[in-house]
GROMACS .gro file of C-alpha atoms in nm:
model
  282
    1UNK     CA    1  -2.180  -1.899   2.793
    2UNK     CA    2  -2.132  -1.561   2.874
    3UNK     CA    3  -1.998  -1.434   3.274
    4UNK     CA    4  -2.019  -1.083   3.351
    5UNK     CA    5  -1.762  -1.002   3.604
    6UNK     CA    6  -1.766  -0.644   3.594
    7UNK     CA    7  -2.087  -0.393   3.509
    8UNK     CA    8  -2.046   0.013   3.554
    9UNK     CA    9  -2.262   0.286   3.432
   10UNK     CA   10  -2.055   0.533   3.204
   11UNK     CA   11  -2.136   0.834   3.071
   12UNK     CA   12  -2.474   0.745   3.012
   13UNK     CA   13  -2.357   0.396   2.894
   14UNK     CA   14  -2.256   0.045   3.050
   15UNK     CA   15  -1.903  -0.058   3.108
   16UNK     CA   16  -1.909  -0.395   3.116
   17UNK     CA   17  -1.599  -0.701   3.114
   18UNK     CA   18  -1.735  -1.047   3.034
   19UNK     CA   19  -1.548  -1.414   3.091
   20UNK     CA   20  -1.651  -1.697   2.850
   21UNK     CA   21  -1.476  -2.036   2.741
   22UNK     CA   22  -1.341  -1.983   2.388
   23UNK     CA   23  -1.270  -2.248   2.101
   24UNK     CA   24  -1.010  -2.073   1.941
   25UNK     CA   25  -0.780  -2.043   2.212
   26UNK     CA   26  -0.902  -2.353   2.404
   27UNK     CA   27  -0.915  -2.174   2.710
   28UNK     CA   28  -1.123  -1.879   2.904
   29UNK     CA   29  -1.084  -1.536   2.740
   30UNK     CA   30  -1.176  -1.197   2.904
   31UNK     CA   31  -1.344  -0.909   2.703
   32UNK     CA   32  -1.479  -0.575   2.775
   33UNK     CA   33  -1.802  -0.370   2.610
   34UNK     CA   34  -1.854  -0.069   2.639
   35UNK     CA   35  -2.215  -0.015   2.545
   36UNK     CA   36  -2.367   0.363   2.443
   37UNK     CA   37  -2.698   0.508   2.559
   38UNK     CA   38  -2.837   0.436   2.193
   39UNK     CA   39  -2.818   0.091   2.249
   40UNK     CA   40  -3.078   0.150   2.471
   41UNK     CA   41  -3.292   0.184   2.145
   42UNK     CA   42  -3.148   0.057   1.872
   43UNK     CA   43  -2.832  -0.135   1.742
   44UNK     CA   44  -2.494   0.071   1.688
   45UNK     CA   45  -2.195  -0.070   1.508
   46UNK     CA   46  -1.883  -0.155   1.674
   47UNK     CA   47  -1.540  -0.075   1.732
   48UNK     CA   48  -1.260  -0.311   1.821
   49UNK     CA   49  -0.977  -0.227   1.990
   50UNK     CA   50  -0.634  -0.457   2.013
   51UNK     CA   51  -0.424  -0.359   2.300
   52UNK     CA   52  -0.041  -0.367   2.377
   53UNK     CA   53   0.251  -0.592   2.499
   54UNK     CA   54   0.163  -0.676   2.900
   55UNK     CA   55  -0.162  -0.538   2.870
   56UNK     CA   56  -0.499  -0.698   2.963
   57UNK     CA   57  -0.861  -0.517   2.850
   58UNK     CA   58  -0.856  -0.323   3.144
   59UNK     CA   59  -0.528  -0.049   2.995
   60UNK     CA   60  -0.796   0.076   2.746
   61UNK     CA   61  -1.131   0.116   2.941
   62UNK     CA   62  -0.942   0.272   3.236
   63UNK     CA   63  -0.678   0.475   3.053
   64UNK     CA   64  -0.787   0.604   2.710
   65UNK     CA   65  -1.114   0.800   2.780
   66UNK     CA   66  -1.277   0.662   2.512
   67UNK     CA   67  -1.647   0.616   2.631
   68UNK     CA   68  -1.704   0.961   2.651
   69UNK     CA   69  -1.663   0.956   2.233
   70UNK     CA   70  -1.835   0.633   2.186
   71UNK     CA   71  -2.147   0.728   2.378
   72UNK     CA   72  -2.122   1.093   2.154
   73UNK     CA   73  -2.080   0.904   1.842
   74UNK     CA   74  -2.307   0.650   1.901
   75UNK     CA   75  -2.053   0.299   1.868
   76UNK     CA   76  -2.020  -0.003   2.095
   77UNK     CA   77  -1.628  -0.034   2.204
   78UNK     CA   78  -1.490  -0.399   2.233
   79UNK     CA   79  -1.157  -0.476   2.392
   80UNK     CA   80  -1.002  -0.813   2.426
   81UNK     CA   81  -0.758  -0.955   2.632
   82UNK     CA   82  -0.386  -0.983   2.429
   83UNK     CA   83  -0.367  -1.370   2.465
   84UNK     CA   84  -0.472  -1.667   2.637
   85UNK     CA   85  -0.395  -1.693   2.979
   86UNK     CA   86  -0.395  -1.972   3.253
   87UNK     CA   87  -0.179  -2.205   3.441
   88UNK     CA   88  -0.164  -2.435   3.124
   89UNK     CA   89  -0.080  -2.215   2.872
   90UNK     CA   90   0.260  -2.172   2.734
   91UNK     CA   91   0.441  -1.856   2.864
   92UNK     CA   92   0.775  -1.706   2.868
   93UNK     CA   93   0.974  -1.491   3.176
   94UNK     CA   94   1.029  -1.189   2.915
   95UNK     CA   95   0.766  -0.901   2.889
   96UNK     CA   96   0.725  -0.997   2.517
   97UNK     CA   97   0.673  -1.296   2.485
   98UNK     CA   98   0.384  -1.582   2.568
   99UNK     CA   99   0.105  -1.481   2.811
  100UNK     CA  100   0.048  -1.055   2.752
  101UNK     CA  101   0.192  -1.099   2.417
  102UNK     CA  102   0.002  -1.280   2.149
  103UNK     CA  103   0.072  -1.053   1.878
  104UNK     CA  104  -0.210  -1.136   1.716
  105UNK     CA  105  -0.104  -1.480   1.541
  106UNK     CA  106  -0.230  -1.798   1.471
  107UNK     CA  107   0.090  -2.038   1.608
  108UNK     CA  108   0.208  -2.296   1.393
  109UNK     CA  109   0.490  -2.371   1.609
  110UNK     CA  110   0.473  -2.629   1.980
  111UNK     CA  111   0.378  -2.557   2.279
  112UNK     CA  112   0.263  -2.226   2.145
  113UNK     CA  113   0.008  -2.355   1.873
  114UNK     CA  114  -0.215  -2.543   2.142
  115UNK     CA  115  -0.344  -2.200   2.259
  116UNK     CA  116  -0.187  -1.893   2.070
  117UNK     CA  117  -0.486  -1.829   1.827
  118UNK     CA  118  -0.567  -1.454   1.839
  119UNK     CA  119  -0.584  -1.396   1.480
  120UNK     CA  120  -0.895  -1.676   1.444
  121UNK     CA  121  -1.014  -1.479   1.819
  122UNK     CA  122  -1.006  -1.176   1.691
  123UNK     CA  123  -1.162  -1.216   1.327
  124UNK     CA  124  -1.361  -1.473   1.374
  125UNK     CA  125  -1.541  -1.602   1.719
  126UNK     CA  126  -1.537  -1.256   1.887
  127UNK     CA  127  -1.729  -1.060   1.664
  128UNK     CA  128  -1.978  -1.381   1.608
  129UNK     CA  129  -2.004  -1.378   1.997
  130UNK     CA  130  -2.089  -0.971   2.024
  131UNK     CA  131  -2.297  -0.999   1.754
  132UNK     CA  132  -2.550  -1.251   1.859
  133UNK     CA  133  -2.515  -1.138   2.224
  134UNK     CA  134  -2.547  -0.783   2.204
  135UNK     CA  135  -2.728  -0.486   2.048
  136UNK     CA  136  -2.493  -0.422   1.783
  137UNK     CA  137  -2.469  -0.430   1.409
  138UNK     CA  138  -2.238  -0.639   1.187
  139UNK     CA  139  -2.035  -0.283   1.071
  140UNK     CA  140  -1.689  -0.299   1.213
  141UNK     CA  141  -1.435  -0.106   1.274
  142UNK     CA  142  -1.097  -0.203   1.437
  143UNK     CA  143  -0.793   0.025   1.583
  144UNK     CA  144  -0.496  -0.057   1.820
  145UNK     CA  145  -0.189   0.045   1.988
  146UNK     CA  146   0.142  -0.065   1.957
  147UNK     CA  147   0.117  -0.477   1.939
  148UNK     CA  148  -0.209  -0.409   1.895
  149UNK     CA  149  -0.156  -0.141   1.630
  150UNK     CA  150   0.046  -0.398   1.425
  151UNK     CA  151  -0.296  -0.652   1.482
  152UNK     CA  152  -0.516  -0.407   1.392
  153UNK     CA  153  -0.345  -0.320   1.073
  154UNK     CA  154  -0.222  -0.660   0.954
  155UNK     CA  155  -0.625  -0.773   1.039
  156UNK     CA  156  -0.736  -0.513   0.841
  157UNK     CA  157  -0.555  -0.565   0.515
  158UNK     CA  158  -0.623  -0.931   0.528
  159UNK     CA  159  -1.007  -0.893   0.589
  160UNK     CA  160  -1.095  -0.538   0.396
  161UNK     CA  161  -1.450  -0.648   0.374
  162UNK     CA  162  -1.502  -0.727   0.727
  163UNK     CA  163  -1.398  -0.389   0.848
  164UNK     CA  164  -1.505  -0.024   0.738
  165UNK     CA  165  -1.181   0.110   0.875
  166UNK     CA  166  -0.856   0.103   1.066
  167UNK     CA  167  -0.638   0.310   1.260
  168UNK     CA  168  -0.368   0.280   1.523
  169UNK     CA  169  -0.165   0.429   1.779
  170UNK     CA  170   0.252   0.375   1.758
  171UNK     CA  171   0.202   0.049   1.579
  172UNK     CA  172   0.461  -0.202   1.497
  173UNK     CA  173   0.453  -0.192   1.102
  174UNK     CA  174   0.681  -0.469   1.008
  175UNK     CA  175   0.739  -0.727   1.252
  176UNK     CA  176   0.944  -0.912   1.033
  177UNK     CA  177   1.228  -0.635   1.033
  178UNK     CA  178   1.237  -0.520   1.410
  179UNK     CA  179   1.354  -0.663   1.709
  180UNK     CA  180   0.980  -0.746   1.887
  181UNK     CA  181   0.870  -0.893   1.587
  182UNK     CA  182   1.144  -1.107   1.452
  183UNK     CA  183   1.136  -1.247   1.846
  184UNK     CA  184   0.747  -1.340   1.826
  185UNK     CA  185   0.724  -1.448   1.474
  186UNK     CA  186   1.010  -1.677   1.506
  187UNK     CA  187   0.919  -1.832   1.832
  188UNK     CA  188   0.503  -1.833   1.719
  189UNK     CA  189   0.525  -1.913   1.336
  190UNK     CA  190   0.929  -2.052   1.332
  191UNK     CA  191   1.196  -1.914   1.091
  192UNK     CA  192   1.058  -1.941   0.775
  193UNK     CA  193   1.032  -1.516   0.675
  194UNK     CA  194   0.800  -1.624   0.367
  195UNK     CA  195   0.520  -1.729   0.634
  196UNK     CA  196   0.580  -1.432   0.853
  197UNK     CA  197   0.441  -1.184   0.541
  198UNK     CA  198   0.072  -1.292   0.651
  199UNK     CA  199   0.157  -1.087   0.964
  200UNK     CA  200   0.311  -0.763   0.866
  201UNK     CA  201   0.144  -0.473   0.766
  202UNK     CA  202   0.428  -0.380   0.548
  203UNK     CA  203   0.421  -0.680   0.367
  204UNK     CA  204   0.054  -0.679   0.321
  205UNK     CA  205   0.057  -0.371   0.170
  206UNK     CA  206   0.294  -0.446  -0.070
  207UNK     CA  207   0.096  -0.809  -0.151
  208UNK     CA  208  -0.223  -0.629  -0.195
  209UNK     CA  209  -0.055  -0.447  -0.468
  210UNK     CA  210   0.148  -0.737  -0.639
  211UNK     CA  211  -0.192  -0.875  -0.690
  212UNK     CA  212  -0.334  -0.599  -0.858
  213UNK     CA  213  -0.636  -0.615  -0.556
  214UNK     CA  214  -0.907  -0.316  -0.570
  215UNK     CA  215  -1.036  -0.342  -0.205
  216UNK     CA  216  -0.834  -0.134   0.001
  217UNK     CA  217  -0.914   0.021   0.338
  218UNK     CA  218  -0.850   0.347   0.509
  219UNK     CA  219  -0.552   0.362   0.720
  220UNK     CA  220  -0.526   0.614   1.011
  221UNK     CA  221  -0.205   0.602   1.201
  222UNK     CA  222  -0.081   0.833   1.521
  223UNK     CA  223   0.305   0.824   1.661
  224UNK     CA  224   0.497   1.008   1.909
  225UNK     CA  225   0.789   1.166   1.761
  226UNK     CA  226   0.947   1.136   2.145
  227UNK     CA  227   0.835   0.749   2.101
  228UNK     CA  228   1.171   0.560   2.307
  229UNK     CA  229   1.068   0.280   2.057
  230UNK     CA  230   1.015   0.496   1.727
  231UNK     CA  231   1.326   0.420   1.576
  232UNK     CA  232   1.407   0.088   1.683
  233UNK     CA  233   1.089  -0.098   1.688
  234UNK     CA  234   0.803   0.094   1.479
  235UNK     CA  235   0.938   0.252   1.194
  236UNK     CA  236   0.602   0.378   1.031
  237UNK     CA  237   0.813   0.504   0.746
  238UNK     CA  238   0.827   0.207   0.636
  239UNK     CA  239   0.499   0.150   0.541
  240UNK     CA  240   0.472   0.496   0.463
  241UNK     CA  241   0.669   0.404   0.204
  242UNK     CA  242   0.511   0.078   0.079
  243UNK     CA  243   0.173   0.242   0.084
  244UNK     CA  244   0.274   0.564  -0.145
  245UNK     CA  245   0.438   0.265  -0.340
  246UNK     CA  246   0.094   0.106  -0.359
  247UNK     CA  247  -0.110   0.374  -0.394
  248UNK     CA  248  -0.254   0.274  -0.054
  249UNK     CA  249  -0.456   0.521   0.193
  250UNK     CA  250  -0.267   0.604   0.497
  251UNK     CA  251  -0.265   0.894   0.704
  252UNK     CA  252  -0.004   0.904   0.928
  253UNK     CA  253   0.028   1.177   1.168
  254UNK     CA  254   0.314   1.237   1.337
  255UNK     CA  255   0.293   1.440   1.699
  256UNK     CA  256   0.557   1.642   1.842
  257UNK     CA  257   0.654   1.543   2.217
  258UNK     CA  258   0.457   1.318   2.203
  259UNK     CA  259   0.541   0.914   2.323
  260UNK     CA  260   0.419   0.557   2.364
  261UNK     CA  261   0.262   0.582   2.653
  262UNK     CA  262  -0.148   0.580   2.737
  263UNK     CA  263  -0.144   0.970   2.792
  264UNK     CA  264  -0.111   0.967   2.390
  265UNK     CA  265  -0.362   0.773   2.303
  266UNK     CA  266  -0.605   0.917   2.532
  267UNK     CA  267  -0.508   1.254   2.373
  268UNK     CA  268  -0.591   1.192   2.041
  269UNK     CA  269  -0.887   0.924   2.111
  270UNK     CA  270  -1.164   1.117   1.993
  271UNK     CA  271  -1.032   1.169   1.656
  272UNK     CA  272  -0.959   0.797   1.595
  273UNK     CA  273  -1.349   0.778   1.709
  274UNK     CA  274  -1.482   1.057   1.515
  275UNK     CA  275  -1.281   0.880   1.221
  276UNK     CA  276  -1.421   0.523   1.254
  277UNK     CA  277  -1.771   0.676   1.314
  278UNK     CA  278  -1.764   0.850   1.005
  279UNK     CA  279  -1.647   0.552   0.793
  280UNK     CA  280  -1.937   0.294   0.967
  281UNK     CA  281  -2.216   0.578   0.909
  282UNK     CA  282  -2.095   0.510   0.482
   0.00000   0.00000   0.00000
């Protein structure tokens, strides 16, 4: 059962932020849609977008400026929350770690495992939800920043026919060799590196292309060269590298001055947009 808690018209469009009970999670999630004037008319395909550490749906739909491309370009924008939330959910007193900071896992590991199932969230019930609730088509597309980069990616490579493309914004390309990462996927997954290879992009990459798969889809990736995380927490080189390796699309696009901050990604929105539109009109 759907609530809709919020409803604004937007640049010719609805702005919308829904509250619903959710079986993966086992617990109320919030989500935002942004719906274009052609929905008006007809159905338009989506895209998803996975937000940061601390962040809730509302950092994208107030900060980025995307709307004005989706309503140009004709796409539906969905933006979840970044993990379950409530009184009886397992949290943490760091910024990332437990509620704000999913990371886009299915937990294996107690207390965590009760609630911590973005990855089945994301893939799975969400887009089933939007789909039979809205007026949208089943072509996806799915970008990110940050946390959410390193879910949009890692979601991506594991599900290439779900999604038409992927792109993301200072992402975190291999959790499993970086401070933020090695944190989460111990604590959500425990220490066992092997299982941790399901989540990095990195190691994805390099799996895809141990096993010889054909399916591969386009990666799009924008960082800050003045990023105060860029060398000790993102390192996009390194996929850079296991993607040449692989002979894997990726773009990645490095900006001068630029850093992690929202005023990034709302400066190079519209091309991520134009990108996924092009890719969901194939």
């Amino acid at each position: 059962m759907l609530e809709r808690i919020e409803h604004r018209a937007c640049f010719g469009g609805w702005q919308d932020v829904y509250r619903h009970r959710s079986r993966a999670v086992d617990g109320d999630m919030r989500f935002a849609i942004y719906l274009p004037p052609q929905a008006e008319h007809q159905k338009v395909p989506v895209l998803y977008w996975l937000s940061g550490l601390t962040c809730t749906e509302q950092n994208f739909i107030t900060k980025a400026g995307a709307q004005r491309y989706a309503a140009e370009h004709g796409l539906a924008l969905v933006v979840c929350d970044t993990s379950p939330r409530g009184d009886n959910v397992a949290d943490d007193a760091a910024y990332d770690l437990g509620q704000g900071a999913g990371f886009y896992v299915n937990a294996t590991v107690s207390p965590w495992s009760q609630h911590y199932r973005m990855y089945d969230y994301v893939v799975h019930e969400l887009p089933a939800l939007v789909e039979q609730s809205f007026p949208v088509t089943n072509k996806r597309a799915i970008s990110g920043h940050s946390m959410g980069g390193h879910g949009a990616l890692t979601i991506a490579l594991k599900n290439p026919g779900r999604y038409s493309s992927v792109s993301a914004f200072s992402p975190i390309v291999a959790p499993s060799r970086v401070p933020w990462g090695e944190k989460a996927l111990t604590t959500y997954l425990g220490s066992d590196r092997e299982t941790w290879r399901a989540y990095d992009a990195t190691e994805l990459v390099k799996l895809t292309h141990e096993k010889g798969a054909n399916e591969k889809i386009p990666m799009l990736i924008e960082q800050g060269d003045a990023d105060e995380f860029l060398r000790t927490q993102l390192k996009p080189e390194l996929l850079q590298a296991a993607a040449e390796a692989a002979g894997y699309p990726l773009e990645l696009r490095m900006r001068t001055g630029y850093d992690h901050s929202y005023y990034f990604v709302a400066s190079f929105i519209g091309d991520h947009v134009a990108y996924h539109a092009a890719a969901l009109r194939t």
